[in-house]
PDB file of C-alpha atoms in Angstrom:
ATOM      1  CA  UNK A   1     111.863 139.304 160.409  1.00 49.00           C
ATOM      2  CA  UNK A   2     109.725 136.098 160.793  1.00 55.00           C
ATOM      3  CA  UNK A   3     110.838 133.277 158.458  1.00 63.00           C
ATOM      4  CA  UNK A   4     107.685 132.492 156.555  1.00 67.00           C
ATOM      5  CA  UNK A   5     106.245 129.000 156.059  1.00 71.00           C
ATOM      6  CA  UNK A   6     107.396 129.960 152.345  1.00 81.00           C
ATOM      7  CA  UNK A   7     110.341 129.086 153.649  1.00 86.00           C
ATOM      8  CA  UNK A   8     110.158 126.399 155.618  1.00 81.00           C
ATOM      9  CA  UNK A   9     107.631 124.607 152.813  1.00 83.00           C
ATOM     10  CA  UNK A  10     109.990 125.044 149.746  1.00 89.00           C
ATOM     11  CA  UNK A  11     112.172 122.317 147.631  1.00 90.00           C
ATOM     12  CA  UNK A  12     115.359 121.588 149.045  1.00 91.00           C
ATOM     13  CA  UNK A  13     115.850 123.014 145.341  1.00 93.00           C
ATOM     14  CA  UNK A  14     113.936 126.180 145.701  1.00 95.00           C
ATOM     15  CA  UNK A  15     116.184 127.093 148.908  1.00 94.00           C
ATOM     16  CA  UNK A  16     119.651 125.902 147.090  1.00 95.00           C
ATOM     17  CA  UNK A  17     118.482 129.234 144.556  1.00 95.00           C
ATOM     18  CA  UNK A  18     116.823 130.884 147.128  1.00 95.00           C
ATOM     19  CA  UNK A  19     113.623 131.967 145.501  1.00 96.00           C
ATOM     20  CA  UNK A  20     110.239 130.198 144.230  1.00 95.00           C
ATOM     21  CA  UNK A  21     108.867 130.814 140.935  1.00 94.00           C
ATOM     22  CA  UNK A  22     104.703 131.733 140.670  1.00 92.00           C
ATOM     23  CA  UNK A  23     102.326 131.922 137.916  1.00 92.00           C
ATOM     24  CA  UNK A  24     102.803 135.905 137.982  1.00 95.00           C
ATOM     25  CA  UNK A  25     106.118 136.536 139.852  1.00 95.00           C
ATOM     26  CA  UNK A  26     109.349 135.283 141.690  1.00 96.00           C
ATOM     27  CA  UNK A  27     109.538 135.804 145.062  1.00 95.00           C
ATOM     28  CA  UNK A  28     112.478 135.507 147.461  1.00 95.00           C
ATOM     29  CA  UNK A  29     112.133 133.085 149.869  1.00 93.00           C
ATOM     30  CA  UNK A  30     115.144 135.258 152.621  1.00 91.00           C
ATOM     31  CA  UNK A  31     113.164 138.407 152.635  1.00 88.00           C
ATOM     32  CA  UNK A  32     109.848 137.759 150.735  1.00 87.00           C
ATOM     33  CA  UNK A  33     110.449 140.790 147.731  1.00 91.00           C
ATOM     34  CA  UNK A  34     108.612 139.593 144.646  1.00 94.00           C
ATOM     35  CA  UNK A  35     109.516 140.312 141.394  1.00 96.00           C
ATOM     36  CA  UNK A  36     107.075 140.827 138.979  1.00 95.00           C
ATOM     37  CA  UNK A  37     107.863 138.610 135.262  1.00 95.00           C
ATOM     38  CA  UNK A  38     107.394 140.532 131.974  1.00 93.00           C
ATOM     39  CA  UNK A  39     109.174 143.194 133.489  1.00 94.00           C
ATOM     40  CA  UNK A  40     113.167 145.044 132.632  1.00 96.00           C
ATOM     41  CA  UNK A  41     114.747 145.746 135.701  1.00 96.00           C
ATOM     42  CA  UNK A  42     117.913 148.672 135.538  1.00 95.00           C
ATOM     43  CA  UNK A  43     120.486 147.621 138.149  1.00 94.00           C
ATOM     44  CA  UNK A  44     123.988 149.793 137.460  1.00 92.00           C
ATOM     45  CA  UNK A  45     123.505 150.037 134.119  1.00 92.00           C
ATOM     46  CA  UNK A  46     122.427 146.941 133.272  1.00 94.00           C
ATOM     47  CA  UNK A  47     118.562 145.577 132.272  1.00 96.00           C
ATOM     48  CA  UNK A  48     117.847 142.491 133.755  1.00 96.00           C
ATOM     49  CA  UNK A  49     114.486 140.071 133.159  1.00 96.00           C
ATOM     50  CA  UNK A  50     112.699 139.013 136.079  1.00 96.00           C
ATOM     51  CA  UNK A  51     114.537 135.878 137.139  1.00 96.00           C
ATOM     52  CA  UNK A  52     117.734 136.862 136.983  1.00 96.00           C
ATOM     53  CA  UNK A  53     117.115 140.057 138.308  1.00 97.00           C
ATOM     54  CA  UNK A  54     115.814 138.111 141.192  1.00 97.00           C
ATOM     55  CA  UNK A  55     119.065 136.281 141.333  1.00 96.00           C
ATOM     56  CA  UNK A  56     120.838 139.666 141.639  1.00 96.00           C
ATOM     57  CA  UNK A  57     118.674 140.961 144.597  1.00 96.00           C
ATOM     58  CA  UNK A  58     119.948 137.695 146.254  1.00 96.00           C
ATOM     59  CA  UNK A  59     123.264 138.690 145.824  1.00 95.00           C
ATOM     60  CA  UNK A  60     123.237 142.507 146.225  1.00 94.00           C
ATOM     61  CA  UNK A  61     120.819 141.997 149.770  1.00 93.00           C
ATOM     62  CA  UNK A  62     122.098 139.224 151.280  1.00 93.00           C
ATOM     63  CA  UNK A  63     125.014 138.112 149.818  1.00 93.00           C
ATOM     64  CA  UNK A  64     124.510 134.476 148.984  1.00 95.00           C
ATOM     65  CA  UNK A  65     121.723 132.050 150.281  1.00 95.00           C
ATOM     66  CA  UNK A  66     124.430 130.251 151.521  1.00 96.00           C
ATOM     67  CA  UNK A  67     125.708 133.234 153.673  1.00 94.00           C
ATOM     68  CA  UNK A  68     121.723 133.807 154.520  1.00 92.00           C
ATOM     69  CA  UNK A  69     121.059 130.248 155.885  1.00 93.00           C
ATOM     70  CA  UNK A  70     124.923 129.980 157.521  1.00 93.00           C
ATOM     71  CA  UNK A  71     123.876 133.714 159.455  1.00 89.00           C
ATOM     72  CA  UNK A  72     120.440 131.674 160.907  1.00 86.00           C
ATOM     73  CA  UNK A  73     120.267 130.557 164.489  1.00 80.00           C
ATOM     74  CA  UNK A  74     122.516 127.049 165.636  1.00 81.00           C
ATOM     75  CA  UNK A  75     118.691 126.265 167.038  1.00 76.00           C
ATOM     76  CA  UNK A  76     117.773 126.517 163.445  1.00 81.00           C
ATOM     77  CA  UNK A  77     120.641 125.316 161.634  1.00 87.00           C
ATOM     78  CA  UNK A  78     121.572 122.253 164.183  1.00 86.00           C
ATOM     79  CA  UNK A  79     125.465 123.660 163.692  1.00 91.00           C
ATOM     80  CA  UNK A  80     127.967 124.883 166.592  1.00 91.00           C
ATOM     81  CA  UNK A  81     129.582 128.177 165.710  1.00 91.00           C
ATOM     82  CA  UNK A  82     132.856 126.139 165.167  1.00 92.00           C
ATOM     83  CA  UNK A  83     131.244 124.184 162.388  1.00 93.00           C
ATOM     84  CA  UNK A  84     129.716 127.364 160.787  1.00 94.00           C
ATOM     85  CA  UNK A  85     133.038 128.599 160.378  1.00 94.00           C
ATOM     86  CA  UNK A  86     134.651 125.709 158.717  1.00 94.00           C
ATOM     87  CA  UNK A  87     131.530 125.423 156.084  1.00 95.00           C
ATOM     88  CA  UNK A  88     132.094 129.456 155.515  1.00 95.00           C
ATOM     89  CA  UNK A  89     136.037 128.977 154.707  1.00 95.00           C
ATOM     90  CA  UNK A  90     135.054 125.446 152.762  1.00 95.00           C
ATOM     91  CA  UNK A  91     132.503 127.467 150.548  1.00 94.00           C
ATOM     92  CA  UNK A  92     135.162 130.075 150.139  1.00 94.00           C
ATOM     93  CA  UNK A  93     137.154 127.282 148.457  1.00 93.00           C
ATOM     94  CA  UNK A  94     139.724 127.460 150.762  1.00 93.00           C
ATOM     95  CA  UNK A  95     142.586 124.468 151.014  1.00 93.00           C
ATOM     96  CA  UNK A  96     143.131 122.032 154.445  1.00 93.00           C
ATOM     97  CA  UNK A  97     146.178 123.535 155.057  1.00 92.00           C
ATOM     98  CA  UNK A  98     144.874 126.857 154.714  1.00 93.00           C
ATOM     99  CA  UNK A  99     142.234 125.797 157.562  1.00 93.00           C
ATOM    100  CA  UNK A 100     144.547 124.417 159.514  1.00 92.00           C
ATOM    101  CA  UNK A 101     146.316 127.637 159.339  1.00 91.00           C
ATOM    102  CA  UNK A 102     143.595 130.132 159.257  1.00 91.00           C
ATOM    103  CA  UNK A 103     142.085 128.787 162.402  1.00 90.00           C
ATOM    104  CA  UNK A 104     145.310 127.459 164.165  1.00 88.00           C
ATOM    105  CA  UNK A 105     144.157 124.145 164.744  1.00 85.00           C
ATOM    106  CA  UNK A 106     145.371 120.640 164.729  1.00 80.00           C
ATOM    107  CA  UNK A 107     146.752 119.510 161.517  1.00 87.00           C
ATOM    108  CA  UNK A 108     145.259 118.867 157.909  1.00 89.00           C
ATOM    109  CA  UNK A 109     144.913 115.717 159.164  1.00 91.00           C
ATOM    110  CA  UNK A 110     142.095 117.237 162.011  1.00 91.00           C
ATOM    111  CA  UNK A 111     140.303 119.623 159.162  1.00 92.00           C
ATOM    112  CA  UNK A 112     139.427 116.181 156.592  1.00 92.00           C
ATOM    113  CA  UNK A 113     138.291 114.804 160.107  1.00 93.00           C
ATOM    114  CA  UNK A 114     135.828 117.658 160.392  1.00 92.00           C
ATOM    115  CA  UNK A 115     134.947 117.334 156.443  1.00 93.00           C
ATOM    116  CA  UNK A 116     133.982 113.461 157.017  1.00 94.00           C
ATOM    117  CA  UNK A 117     132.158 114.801 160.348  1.00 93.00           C
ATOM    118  CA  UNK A 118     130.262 117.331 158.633  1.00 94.00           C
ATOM    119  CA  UNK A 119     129.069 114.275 155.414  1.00 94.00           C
ATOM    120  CA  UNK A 120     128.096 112.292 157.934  1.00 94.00           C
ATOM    121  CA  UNK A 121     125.876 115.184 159.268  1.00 93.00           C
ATOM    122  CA  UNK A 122     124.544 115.180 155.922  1.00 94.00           C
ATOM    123  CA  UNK A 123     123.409 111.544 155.520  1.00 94.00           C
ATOM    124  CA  UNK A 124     122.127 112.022 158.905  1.00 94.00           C
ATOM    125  CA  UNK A 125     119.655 115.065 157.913  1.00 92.00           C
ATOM    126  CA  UNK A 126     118.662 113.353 154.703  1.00 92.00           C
ATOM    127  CA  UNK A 127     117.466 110.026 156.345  1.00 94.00           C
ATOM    128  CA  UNK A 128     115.661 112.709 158.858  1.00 92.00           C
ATOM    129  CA  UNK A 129     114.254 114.853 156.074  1.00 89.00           C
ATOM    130  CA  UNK A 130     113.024 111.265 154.066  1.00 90.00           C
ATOM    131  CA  UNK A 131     111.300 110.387 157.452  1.00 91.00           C
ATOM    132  CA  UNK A 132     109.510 113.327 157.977  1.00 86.00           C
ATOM    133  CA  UNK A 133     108.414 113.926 154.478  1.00 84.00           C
ATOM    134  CA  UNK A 134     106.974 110.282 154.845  1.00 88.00           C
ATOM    135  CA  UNK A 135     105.392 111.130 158.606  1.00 86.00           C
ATOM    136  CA  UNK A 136     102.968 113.946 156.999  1.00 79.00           C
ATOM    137  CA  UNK A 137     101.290 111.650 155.098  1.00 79.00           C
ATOM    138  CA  UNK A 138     100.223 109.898 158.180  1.00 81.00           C
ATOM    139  CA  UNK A 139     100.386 112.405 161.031  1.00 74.00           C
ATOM    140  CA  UNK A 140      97.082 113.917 160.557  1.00 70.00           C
ATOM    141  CA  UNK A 141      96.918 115.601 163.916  1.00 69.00           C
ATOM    142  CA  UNK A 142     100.096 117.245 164.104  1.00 67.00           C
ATOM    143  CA  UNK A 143      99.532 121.152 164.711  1.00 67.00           C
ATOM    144  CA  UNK A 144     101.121 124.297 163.090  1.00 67.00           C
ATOM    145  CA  UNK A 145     103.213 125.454 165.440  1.00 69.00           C
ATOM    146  CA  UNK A 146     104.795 129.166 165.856  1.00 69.00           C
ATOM    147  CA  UNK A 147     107.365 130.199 163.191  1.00 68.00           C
ATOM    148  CA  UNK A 148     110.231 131.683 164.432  1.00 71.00           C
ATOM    149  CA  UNK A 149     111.336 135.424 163.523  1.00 68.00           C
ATOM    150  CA  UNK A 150     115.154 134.897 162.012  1.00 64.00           C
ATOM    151  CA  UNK A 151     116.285 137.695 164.711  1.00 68.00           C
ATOM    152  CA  UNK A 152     115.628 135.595 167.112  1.00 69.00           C
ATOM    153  CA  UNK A 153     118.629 135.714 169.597  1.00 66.00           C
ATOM    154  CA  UNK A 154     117.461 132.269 171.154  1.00 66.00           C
ATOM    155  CA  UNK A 155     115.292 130.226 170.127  1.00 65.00           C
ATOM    156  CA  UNK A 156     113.880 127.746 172.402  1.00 70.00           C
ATOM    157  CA  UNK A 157     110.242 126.432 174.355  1.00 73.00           C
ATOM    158  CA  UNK A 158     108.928 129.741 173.704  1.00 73.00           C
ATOM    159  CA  UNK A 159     108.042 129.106 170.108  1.00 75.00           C
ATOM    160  CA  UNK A 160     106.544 125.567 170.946  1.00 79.00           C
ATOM    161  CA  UNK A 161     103.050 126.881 170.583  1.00 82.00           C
ATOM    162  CA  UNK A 162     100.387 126.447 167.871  1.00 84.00           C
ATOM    163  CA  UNK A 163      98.733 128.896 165.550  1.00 82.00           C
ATOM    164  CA  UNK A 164      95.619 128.521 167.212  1.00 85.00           C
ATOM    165  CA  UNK A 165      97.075 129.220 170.983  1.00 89.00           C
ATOM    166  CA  UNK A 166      98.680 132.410 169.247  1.00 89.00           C
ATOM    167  CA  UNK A 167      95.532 133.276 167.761  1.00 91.00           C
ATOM    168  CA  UNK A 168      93.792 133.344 171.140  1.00 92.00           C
ATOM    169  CA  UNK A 169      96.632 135.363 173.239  1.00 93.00           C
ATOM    170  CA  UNK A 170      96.418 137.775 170.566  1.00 94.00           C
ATOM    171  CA  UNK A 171      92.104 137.908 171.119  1.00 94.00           C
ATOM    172  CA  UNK A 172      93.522 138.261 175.084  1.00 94.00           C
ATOM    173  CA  UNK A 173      95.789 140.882 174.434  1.00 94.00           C
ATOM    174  CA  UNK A 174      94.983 142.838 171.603  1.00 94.00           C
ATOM    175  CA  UNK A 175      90.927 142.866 172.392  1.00 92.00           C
ATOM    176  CA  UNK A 176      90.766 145.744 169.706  1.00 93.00           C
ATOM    177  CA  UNK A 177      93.115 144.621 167.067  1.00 91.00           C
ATOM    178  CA  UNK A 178      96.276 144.364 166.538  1.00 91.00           C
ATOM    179  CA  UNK A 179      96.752 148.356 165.650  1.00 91.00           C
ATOM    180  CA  UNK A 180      95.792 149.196 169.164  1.00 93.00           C
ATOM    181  CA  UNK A 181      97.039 149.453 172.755  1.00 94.00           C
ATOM    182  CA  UNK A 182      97.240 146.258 174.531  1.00 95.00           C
ATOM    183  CA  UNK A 183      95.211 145.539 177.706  1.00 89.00           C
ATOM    184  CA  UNK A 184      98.265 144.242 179.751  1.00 92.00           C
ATOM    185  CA  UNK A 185     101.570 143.159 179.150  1.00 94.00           C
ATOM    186  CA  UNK A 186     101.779 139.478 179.528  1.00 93.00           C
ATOM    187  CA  UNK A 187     103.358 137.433 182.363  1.00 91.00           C
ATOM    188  CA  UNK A 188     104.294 134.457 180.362  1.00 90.00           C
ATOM    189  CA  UNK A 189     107.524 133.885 178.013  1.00 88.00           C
ATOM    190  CA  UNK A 190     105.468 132.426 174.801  1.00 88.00           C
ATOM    191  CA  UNK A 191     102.445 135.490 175.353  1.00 92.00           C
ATOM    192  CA  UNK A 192     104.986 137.939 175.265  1.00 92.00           C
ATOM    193  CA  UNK A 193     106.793 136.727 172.368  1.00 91.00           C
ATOM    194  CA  UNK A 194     103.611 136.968 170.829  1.00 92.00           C
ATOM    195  CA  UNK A 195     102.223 140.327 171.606  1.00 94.00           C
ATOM    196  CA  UNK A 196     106.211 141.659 171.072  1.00 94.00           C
ATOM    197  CA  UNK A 197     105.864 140.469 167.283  1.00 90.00           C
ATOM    198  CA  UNK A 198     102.719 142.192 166.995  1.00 93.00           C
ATOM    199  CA  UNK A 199     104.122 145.600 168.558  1.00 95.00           C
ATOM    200  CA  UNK A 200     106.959 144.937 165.900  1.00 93.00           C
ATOM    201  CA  UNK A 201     104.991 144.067 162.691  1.00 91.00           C
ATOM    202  CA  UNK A 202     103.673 147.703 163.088  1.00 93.00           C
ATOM    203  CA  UNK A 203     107.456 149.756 163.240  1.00 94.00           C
ATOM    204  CA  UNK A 204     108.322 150.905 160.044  1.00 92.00           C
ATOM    205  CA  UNK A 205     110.526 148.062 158.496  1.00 85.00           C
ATOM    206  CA  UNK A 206     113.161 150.570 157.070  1.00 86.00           C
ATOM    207  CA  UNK A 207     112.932 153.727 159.136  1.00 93.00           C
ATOM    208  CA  UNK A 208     115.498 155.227 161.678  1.00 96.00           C
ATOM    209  CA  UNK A 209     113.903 156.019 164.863  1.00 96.00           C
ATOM    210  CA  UNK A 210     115.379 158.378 167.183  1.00 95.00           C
ATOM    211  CA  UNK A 211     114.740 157.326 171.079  1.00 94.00           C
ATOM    212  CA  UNK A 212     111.944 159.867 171.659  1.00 94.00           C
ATOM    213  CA  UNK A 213     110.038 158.660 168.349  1.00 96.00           C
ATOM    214  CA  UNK A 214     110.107 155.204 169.370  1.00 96.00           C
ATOM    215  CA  UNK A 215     109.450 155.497 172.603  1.00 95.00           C
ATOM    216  CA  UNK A 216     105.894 157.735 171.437  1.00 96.00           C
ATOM    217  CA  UNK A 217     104.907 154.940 169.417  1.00 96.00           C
ATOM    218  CA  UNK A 218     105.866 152.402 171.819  1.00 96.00           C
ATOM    219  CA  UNK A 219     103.846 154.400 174.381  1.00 95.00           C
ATOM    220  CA  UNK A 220     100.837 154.481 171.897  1.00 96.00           C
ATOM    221  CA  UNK A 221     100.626 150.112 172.528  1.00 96.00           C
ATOM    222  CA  UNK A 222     101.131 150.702 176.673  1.00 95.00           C
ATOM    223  CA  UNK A 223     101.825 153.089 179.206  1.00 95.00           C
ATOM    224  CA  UNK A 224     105.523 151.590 179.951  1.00 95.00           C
ATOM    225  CA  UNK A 225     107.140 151.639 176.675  1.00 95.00           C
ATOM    226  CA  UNK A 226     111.071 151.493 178.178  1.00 95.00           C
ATOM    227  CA  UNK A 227     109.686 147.964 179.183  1.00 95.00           C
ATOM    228  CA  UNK A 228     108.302 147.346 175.472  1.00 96.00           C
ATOM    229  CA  UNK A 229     111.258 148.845 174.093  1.00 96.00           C
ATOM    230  CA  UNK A 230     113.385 146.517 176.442  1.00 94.00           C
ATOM    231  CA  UNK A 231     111.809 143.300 175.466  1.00 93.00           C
ATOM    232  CA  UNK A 232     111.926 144.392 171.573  1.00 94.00           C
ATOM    233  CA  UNK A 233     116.190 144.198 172.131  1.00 93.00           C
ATOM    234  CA  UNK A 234     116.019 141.347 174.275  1.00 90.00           C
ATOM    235  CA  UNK A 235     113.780 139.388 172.049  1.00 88.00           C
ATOM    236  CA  UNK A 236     115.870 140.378 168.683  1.00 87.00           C
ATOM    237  CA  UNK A 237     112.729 142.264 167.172  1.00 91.00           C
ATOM    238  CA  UNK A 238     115.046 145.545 167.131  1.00 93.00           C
ATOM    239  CA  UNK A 239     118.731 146.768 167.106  1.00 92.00           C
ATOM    240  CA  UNK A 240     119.843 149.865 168.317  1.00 93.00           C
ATOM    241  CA  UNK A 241     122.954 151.557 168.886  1.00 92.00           C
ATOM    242  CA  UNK A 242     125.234 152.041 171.708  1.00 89.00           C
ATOM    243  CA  UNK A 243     124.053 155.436 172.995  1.00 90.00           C
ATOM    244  CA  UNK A 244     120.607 154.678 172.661  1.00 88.00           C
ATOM    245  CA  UNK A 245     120.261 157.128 170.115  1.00 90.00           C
ATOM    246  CA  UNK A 246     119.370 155.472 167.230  1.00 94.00           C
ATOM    247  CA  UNK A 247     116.496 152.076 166.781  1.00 95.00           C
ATOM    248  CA  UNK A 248     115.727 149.945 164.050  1.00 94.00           C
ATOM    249  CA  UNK A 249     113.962 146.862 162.935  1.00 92.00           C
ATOM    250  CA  UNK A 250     116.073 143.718 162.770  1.00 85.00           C
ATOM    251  CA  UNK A 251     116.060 141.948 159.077  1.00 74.00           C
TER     252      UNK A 251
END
């Protein structure tokens, strides 16, 4: 799934809750359900209003915005896999010592060192954040560039193009729409990521393909669909398992 610019534009408040509130409806900023206000939601025998109904989709779907944003890529998150783990066991109100021990490391001593590392991170992203907020006041030619899809399994120079290059790679490729088969399979890293997200906007979010399903619908977009399918692993669009028996779309 592509993280909207819903997400990226919201309140550092509105991602803390995980959701933005409109005129009409809430809608989840990790997976983009709305829920409708004026409206009882049932959820194991309990009615819930809209918000907090909202609230409990957050938790029953993905756990916690906290585990949401700690799952997104280090390109994304600007943490090492080492410092994602200490902020999971620190959220799970876990002790120094029990750090120290859990991860076999150092002494309590080295786990407050990380704590101090990690606040310093912090006054580090909020000087950034200030900066930036100021910049697009004044950077009137700065472009929209590419979001990135949250299954991304790296993300890197290939998403460093604008809307309007995508827009015209997608007129290249897709010279009948975006429904139908695709002239030629592109040579380049950022036209492929492209035309791949297209391919993958139009699998069935929650459906279980079996191999010779996908690969007729693959086939339906171009000729070599093992190639299509290939690039759909490769470029985290879709999961599948082990004996190749089994695809689906990434969330």
């Amino acid at each position: 799934m592509e993280i909207s610019s819903m997400f990226w534009e919201a309140t550092l408040e509105e991602l803390k809750q995980g959701y933005i509130e409109n005129k009409d409806s809430y809608t989840c900023l990790l997976c983009e359900k709305k829920i409708e206000k004026g409206i009882i939601y049932p959820y194991e025998n309990r009615l819930y209003e809209a918000e907090r109904f909202m609230r409990v989709h957050i938790e029953s779907t993905h756990s916690s915005v906290f585990d949401y944003l700690i799952g997104m890529d280090k390109k994304l998150t600007g943490l090492t896999d080492h410092q994602k783990r200490l902020l999971q066991l620190f959220y799970q109100g876990k002790n120094d010592k029990d750090i120290q021990n859990e991860l076999e490391i150092g002494s309590t001593s080295t786990i407050r060192q990380h704590r101090f590392a990690l606040k310093e991170k912090e006054r580090q992203a909020k000087t950034f954040l200030a900066m930036m907020e100021l910049l697009k006041e004044k950077d009137e030619f700065a472009p929209a560039f590419l979001p990135v899809h949250k299954t991304a399994t790296m993300v890197d120079d290939r998403y460093n193009i604008t809307e309007d290059e995508q827009e015209k790679i997608i007129k290249k490729y897709f010279p009948q729409g975006t429904r139908k088969p695709i002239s030629k399979f592109p040579p380049k890293e950022k036209q492929r990521l492209i035309v791949l997200r297209e391919i993958a906007g139009a699998l069935e979010a929650e459906h279980i393909y079996k191999e010779k399903e996908l690969n007729q619908t693959l086939k339906y977009f171009y000729e070599d669909y093992a190639l299509i399918r290939r690039y759909l692993i490769e470029y985290g669009f879709i999961n599948r398992k082990s004996d190749g028996s089994q695809y689906w779309v990434k969330k």
